[in-house]
Coordinates of C-alpha atoms (C1' of nucleotides) in Angstrom, one line a residue:
Chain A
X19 CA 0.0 0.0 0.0
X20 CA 1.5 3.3 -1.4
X21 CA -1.1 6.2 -1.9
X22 CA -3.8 5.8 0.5
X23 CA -7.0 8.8 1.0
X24 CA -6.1 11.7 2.7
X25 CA -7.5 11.1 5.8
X26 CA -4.6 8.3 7.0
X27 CA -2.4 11.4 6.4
X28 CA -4.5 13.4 8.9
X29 CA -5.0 10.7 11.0
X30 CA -1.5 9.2 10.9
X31 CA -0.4 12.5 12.1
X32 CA -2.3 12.6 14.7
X33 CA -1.6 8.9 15.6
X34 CA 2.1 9.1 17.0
X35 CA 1.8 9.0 20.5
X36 CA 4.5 12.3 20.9
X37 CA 2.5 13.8 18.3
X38 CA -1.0 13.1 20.3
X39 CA 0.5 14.3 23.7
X40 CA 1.4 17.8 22.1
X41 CA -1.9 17.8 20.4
X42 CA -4.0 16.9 23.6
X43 CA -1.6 19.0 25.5
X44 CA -2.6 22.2 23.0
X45 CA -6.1 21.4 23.0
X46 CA -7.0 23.9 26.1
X47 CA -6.5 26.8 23.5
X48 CA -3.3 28.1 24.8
X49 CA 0.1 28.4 22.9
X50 CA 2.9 26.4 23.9
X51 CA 6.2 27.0 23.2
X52 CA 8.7 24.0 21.5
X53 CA 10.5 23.2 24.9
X54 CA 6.7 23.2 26.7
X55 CA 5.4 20.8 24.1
X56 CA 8.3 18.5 24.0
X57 CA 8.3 18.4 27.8
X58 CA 4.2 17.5 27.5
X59 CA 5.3 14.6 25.2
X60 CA 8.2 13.6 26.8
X61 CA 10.5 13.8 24.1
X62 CA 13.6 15.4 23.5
X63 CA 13.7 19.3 22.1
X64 CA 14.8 18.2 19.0
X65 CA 12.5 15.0 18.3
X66 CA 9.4 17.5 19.6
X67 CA 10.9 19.8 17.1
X68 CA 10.7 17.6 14.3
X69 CA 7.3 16.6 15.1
X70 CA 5.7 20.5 15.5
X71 CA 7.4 20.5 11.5
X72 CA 5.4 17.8 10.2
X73 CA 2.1 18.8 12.3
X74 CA 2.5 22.2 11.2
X75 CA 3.1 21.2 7.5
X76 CA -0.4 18.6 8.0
X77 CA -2.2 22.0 9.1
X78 CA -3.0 20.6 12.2
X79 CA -1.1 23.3 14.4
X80 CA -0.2 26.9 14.1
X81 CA 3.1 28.9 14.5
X82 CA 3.8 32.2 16.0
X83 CA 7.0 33.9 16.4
X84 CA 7.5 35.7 19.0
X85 CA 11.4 36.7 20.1
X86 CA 12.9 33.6 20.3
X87 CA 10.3 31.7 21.4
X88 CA 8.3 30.1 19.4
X89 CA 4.7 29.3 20.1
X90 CA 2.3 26.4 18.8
X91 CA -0.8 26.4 19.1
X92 CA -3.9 24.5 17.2
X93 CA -4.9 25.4 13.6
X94 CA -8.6 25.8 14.2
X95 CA -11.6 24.8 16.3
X96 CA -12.3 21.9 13.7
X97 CA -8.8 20.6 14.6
X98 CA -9.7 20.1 18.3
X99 CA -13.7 19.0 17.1
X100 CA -11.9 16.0 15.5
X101 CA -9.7 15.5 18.8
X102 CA -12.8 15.3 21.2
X103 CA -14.3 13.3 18.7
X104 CA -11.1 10.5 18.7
X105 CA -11.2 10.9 22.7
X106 CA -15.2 9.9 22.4
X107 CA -14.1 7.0 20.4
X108 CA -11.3 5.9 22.5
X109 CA -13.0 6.5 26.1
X110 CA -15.6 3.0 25.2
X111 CA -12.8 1.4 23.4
X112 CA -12.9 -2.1 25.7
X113 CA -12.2 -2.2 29.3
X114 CA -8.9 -0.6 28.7
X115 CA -10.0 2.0 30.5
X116 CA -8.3 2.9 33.7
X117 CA -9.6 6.5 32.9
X118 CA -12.5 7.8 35.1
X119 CA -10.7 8.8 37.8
X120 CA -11.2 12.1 40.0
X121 CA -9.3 14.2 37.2
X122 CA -11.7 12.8 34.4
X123 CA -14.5 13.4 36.9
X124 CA -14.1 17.0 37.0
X125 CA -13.4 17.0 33.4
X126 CA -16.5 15.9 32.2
X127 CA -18.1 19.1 34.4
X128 CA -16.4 21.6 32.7
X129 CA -13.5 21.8 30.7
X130 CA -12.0 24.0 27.8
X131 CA -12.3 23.1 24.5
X132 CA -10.0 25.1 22.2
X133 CA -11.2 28.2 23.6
X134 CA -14.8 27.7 25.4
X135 CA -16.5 25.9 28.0
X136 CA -17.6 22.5 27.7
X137 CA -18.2 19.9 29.7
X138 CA -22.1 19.8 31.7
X139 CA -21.6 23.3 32.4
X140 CA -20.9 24.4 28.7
X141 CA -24.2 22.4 27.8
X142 CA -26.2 23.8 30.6
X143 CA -25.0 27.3 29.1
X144 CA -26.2 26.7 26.0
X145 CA -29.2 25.4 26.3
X146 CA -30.4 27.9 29.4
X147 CA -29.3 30.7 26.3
X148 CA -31.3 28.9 23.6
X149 CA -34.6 28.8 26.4
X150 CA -33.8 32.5 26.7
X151 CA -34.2 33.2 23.0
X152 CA -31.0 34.7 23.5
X153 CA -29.5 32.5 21.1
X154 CA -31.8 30.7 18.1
X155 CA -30.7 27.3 16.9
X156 CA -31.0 26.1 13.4
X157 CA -29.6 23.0 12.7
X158 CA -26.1 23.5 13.2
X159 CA -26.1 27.3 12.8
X160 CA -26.5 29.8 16.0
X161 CA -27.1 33.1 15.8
X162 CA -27.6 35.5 18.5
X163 CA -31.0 37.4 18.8
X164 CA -31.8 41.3 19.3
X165 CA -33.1 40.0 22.7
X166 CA -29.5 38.5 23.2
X167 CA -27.6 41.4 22.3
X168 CA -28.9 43.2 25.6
X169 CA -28.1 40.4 27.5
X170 CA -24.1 39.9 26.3
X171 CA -23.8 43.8 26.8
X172 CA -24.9 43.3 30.5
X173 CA -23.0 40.6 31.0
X174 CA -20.1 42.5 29.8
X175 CA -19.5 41.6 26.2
X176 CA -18.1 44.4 23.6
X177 CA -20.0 42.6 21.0
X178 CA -18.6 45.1 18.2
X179 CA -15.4 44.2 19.3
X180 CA -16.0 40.7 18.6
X181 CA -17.7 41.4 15.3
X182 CA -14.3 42.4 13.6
X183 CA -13.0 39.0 13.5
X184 CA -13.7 37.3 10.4
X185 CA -14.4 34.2 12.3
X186 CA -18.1 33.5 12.6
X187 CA -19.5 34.9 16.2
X188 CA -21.3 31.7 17.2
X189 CA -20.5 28.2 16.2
X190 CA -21.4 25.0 17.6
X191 CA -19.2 23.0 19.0
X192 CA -20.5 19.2 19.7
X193 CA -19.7 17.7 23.4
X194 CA -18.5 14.6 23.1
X195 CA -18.6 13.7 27.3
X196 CA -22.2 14.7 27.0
X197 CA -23.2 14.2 22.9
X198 CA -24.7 17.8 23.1
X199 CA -24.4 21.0 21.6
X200 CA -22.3 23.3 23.1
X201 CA -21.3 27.0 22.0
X202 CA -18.4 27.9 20.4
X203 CA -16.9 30.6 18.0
X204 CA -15.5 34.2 19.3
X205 CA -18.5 34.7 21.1
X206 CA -18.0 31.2 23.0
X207 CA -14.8 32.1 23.9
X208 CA -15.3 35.7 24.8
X209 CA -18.4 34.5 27.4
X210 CA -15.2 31.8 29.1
X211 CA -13.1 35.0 29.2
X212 CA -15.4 37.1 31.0
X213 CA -16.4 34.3 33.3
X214 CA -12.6 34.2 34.0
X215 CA -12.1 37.7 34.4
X216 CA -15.6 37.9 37.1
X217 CA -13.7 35.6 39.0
X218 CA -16.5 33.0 38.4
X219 CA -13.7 29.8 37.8
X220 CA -10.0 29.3 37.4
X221 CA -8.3 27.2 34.7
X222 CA -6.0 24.9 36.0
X223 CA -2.8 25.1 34.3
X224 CA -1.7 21.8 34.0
X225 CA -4.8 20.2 31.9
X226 CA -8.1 21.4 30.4
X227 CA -9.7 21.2 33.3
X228 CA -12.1 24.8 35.0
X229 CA -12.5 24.7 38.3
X230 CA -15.3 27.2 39.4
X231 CA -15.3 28.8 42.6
X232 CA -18.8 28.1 45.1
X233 CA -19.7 31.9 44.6
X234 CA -19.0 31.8 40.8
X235 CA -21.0 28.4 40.5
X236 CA -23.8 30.1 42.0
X237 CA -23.5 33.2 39.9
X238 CA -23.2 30.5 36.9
X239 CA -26.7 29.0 38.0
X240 CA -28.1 32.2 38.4
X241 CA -27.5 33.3 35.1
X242 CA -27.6 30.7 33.5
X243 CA -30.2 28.5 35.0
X244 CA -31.4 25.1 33.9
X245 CA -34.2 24.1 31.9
X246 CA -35.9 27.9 32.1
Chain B
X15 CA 7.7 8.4 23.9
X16 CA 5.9 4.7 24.9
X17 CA 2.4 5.5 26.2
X18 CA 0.1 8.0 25.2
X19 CA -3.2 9.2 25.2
X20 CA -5.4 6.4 24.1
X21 CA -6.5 9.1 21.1
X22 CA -3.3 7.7 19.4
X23 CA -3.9 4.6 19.4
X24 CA -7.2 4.9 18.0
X25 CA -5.8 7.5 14.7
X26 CA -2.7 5.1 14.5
X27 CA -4.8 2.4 14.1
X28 CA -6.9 4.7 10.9
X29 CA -3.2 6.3 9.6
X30 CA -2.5 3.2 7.7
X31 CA -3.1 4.1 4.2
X32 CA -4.4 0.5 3.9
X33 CA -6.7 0.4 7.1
X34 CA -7.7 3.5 6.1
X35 CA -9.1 2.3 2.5
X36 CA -11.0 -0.3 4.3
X37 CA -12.5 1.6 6.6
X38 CA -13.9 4.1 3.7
X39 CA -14.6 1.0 1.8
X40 CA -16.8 0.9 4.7
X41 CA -18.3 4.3 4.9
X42 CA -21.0 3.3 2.6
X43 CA -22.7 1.2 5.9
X44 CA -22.3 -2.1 3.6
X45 CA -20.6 -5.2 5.0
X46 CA -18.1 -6.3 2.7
X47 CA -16.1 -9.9 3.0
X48 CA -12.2 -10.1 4.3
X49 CA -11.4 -10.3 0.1
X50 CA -13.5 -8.1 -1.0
X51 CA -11.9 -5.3 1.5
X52 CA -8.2 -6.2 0.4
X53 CA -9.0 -5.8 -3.0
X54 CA -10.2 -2.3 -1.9
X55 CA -7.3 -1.8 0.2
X56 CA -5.0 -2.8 -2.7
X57 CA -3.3 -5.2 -0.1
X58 CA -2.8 -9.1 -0.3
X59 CA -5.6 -10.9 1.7
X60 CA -3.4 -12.2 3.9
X61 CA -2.1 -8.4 5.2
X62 CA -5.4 -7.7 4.9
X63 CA -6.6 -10.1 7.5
X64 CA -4.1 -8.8 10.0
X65 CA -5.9 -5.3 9.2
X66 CA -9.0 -6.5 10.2
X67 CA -8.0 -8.3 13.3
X68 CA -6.5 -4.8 14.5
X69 CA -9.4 -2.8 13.6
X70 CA -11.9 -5.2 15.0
X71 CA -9.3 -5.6 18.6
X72 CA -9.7 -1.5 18.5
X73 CA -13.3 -1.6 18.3
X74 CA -13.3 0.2 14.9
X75 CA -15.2 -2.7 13.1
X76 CA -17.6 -5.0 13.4
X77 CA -17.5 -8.9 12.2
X78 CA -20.5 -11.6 11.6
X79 CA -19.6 -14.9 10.3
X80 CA -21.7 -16.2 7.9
X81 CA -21.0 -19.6 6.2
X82 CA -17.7 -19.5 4.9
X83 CA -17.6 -15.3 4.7
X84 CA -17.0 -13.4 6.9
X85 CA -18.7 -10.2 6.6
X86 CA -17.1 -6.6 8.2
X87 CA -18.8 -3.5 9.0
X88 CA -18.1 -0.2 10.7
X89 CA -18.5 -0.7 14.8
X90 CA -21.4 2.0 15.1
X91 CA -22.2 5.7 13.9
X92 CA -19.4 7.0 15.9
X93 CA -16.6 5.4 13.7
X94 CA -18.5 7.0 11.2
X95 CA -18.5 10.3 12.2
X96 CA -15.3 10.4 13.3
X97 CA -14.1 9.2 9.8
X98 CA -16.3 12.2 8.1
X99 CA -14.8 14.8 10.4
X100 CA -11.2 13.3 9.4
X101 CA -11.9 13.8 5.7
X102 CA -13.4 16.9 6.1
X103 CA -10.1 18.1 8.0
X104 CA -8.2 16.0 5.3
X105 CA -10.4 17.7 2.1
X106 CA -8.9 21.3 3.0
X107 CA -5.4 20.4 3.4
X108 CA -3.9 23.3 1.8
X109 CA -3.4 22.8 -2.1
X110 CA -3.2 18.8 -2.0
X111 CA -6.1 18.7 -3.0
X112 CA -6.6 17.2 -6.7
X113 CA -10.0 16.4 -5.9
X114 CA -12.8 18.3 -6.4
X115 CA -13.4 16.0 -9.4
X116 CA -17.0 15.4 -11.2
X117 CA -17.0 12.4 -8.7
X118 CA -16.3 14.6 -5.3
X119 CA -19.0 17.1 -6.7
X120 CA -21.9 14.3 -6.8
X121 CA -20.6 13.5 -3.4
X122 CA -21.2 16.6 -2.3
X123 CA -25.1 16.7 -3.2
X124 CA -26.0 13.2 -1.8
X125 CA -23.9 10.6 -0.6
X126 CA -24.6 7.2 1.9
X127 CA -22.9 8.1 5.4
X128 CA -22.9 4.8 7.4
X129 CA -26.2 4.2 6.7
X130 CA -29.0 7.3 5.9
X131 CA -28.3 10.5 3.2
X132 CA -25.9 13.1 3.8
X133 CA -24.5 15.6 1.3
X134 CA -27.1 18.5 0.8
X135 CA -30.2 16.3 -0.1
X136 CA -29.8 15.5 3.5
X137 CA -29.4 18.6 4.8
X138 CA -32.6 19.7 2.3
X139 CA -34.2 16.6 4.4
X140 CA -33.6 17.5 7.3
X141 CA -34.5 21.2 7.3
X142 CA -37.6 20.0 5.5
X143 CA -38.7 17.8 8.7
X144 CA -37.7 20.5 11.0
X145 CA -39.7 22.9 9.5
X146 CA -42.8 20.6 8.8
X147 CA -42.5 20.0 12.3
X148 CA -42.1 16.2 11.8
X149 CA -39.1 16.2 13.6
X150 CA -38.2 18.1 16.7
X151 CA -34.8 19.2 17.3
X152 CA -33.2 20.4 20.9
X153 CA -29.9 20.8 20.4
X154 CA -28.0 17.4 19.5
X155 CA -31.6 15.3 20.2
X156 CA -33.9 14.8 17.6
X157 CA -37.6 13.7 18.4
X158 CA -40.2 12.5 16.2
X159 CA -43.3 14.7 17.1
X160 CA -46.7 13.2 16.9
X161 CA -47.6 15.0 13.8
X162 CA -44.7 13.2 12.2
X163 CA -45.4 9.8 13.1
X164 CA -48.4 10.0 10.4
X165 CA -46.1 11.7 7.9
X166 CA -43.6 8.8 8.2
X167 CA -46.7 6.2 8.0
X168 CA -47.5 7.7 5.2
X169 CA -44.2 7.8 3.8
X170 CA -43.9 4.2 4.2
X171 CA -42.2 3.6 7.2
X172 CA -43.6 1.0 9.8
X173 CA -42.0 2.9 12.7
X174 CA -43.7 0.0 15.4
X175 CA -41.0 -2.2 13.5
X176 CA -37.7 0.5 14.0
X177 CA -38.8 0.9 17.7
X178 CA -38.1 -3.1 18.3
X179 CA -34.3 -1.7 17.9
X180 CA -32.5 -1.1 21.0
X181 CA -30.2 1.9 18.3
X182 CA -32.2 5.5 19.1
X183 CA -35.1 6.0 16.5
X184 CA -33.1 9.5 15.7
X185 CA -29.9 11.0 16.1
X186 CA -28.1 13.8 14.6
X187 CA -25.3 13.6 12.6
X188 CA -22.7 16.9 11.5
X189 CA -22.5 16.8 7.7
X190 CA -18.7 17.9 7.1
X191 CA -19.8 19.2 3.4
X192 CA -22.2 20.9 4.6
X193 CA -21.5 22.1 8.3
X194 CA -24.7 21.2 9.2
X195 CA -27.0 18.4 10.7
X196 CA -28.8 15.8 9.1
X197 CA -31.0 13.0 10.4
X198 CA -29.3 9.7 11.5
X199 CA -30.5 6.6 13.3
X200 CA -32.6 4.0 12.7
X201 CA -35.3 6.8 11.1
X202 CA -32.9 8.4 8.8
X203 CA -31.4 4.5 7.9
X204 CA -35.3 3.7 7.3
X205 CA -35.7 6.7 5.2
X206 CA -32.8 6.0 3.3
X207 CA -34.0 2.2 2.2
X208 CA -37.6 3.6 1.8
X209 CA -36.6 6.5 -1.0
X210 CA -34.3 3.0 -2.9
X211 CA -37.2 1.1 -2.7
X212 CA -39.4 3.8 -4.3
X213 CA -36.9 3.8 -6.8
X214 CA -36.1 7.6 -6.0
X215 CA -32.4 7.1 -6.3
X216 CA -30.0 4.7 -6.9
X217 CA -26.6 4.0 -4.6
X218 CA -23.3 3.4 -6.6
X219 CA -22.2 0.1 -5.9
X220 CA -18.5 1.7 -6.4
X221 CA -18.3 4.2 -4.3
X222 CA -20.6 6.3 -1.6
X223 CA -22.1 8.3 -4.0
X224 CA -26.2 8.3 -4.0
X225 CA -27.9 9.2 -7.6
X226 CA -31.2 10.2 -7.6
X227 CA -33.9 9.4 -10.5
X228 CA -35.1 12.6 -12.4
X229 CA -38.4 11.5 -10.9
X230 CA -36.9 10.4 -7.7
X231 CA -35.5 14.2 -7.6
X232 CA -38.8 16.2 -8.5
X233 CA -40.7 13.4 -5.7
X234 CA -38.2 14.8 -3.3
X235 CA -37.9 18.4 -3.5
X236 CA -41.9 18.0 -3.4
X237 CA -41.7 15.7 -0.4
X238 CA -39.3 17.5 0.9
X239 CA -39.5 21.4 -0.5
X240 CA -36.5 23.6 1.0
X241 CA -37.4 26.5 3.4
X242 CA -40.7 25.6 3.7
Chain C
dT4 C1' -15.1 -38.7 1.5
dG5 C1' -12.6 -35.6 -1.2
dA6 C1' -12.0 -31.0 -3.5
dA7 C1' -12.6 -26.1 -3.5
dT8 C1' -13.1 -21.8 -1.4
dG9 C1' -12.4 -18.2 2.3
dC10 C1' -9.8 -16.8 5.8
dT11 C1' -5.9 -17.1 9.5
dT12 C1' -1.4 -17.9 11.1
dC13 C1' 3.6 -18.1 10.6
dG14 C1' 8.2 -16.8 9.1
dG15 C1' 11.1 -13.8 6.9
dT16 C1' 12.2 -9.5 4.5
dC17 C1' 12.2 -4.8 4.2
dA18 C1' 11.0 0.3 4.5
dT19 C1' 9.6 3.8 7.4
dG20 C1' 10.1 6.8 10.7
dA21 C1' 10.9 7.9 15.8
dT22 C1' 14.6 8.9 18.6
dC23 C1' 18.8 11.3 20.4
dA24 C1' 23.2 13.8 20.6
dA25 C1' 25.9 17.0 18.5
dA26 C1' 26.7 20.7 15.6
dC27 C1' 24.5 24.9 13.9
dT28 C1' 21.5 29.3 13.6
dA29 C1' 19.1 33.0 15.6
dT30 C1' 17.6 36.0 19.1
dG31 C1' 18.1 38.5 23.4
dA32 C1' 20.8 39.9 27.5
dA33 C1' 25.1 41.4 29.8
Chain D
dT15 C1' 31.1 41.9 21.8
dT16 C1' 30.4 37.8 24.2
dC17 C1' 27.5 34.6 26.5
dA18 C1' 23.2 32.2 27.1
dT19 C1' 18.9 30.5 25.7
dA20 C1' 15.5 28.6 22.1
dG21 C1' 15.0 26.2 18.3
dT22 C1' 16.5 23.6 13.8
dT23 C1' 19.3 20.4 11.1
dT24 C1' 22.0 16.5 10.5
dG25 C1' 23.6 11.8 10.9
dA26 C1' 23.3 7.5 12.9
dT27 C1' 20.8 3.9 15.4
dC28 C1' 17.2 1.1 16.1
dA29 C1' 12.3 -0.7 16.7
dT30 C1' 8.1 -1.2 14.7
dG31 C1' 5.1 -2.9 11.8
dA32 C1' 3.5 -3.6 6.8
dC33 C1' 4.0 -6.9 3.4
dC34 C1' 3.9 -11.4 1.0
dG35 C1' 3.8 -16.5 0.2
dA36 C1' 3.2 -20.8 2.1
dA37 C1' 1.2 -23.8 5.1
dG38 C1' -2.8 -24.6 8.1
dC39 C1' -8.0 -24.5 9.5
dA40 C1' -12.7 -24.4 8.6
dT41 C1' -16.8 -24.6 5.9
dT42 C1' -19.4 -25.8 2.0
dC43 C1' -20.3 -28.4 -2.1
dA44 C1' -19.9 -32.6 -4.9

DNA sequence: TGAATGCTTCGGTCATGATCAAACTATGAA
DNA sequence: TTCATAGTTTGATCATGACCGAAGCATTCA
């Protein structure tokens, strides 16, 4: 076998365990640098260097210069929809798991994906916004109503700030932990800064994990309340 | 590096350019025999069977003796999906891309995924049933409303017979053409057989790719009229 | 009971690519 | 300028695993 489709490129890539701890490693949004990212892996600089070559050549990653750091992070939100989707595949895969521990736990409550919340809490957002008519969902396209203008600009959104990004404002994302929609695009990630910046939760550094804080977890089920 | 994230193990197990023909042999939801899939995967049988006994260890297929055959299918809808998303993160891989042929074009309009129509004639499907308020859709779960269940008797469908199934009666699937849901499940598999049987379209036995009838196509876009 | 077909297992060959250390380049700091 | 830090390139080693043909099972058909 010589020329096979595209996709065992992709999915070769992806399928070298150094290669998949950088990727899961990048998949809470933030930009690593080459020394972070081979440390994540566990390979040396030079191996992990080699690697962030080919995954930035498959598109999978992005580059940034920045003095003489250099920082990865990854390409696009459809690059880390196809990495919760492997995870969802390989979380039933047999009794291998040894997985479900306290970490994974608190994981599957809320965690960052790419760049907004997912997890229960990221569903439980969404869908208390959709019973708000604050956001209206057609198939796979959410857009934000008049009504939910007023309500991003009280919670503190700049939502002409956000509307300069040639990225679409609202996207959803799927959940694989919980097989529900979830929201993503600027706006997604602008709502898990704001939360950030009210104090409401704290990311911890070392995973994807969001820990929220007992006041901002009440806030959180204040504003966001379930099944309104 | 020795152990990572199980995610690897799972795209490993699709980055062989041979494993990976099989398992898009497979997209179409057939089950094909052990020869029938090296042939596909350009491989001898006997590497071929070594494929198969790794896919089916990872979960990633699904075997049924019968006689001396021995017929292989995808595991479930998830492979499936995740196999879409990969080619849809594969398709826009900067300018690789030869495609785009008269064949990838018909793909794009209707094609089988696993089992029920994707491509924009599912979409046009789906959006249809939404709007005719046949289905019901909250975020990733689909319902069949009680107004639908006499459109899909009338259709043809003896839904008392799909409810025997253990499989949901309807899921939601992300079209990666299309960026946007369609119906999946043992509803949209039903649907599928029920428009071949009408003689509405006609599936290629080479390849995914679904044609419809000129009469199949006018019965459609009147079954199923877009924006409605 | 053979004979034929479909698939699996085994043994051996071979190519790929992951890895590291060391040399090299580039950027920033002293 | 010189030194230190961050990253890339190169060259060599080595393990993995894809591949095939031949032999071995199992099932059906005669």
């Amino acid at each position: 076998m010589k020329e096979g489709p595209d996709i065992a490129r992709v999915a070769a890539l992806i399928g070298d365990p150094a290669r998949a701890n950088i990727l899961t490693a990048l998949m809470d949004g933030r930009a690593l640098t080459a020394s972070e990212l081979a440390e994540h892996a566990g390979v040396g600089l030079s191996t992990a260097s080699g690697h962030l070559s080919k995954l930035s050549h498959g598109h999978l990653v992005q580059q940034r210069k920045s003095g003489r750091h250099k920082y990865f992070q990854l390409a696009d939100g459809d690059v880390a929809a196809v990495l919760e989707a492997l995870m969802g595949l390989a979380s039933k895969d047999g009794p291998t798991r040894v997985r479900t521990g306290p970490k994974d736990a608190q994981l599957r409550t809320a965690r960052v994906c790419y760049n907004h919340l997912a997890g229960q809490m990221g569903v439980q957002m969404f869908q208390s916004l959709v019973s708000k008519t604050v956001l209206d969902e057609q198939g796979a396209d959410i857009t934000l109503t008049p009504n939910g203008t007023a309500f991003m600009t009280e919670f503190g959104i700049d939502l002409d700030d956000l509307r300069t990004s040639r990225t679409p404002l609202c996207r959803s994302c799927l959940d694989w932990s919980e097989r529900r929609t979830h929201l993503a695009g600027t706006l997604g990630r602008a709502m898990l800064r704001e939360m950030e910046h009210k104090g409401w939760l704290r990311r911890d550094p070392a995973s994807r994990a969001v820990v929220f804080t007992s006041r901002g977890k009440t806030a959180f089920d204040h504003c966001f309340p379930v099944g309104v």
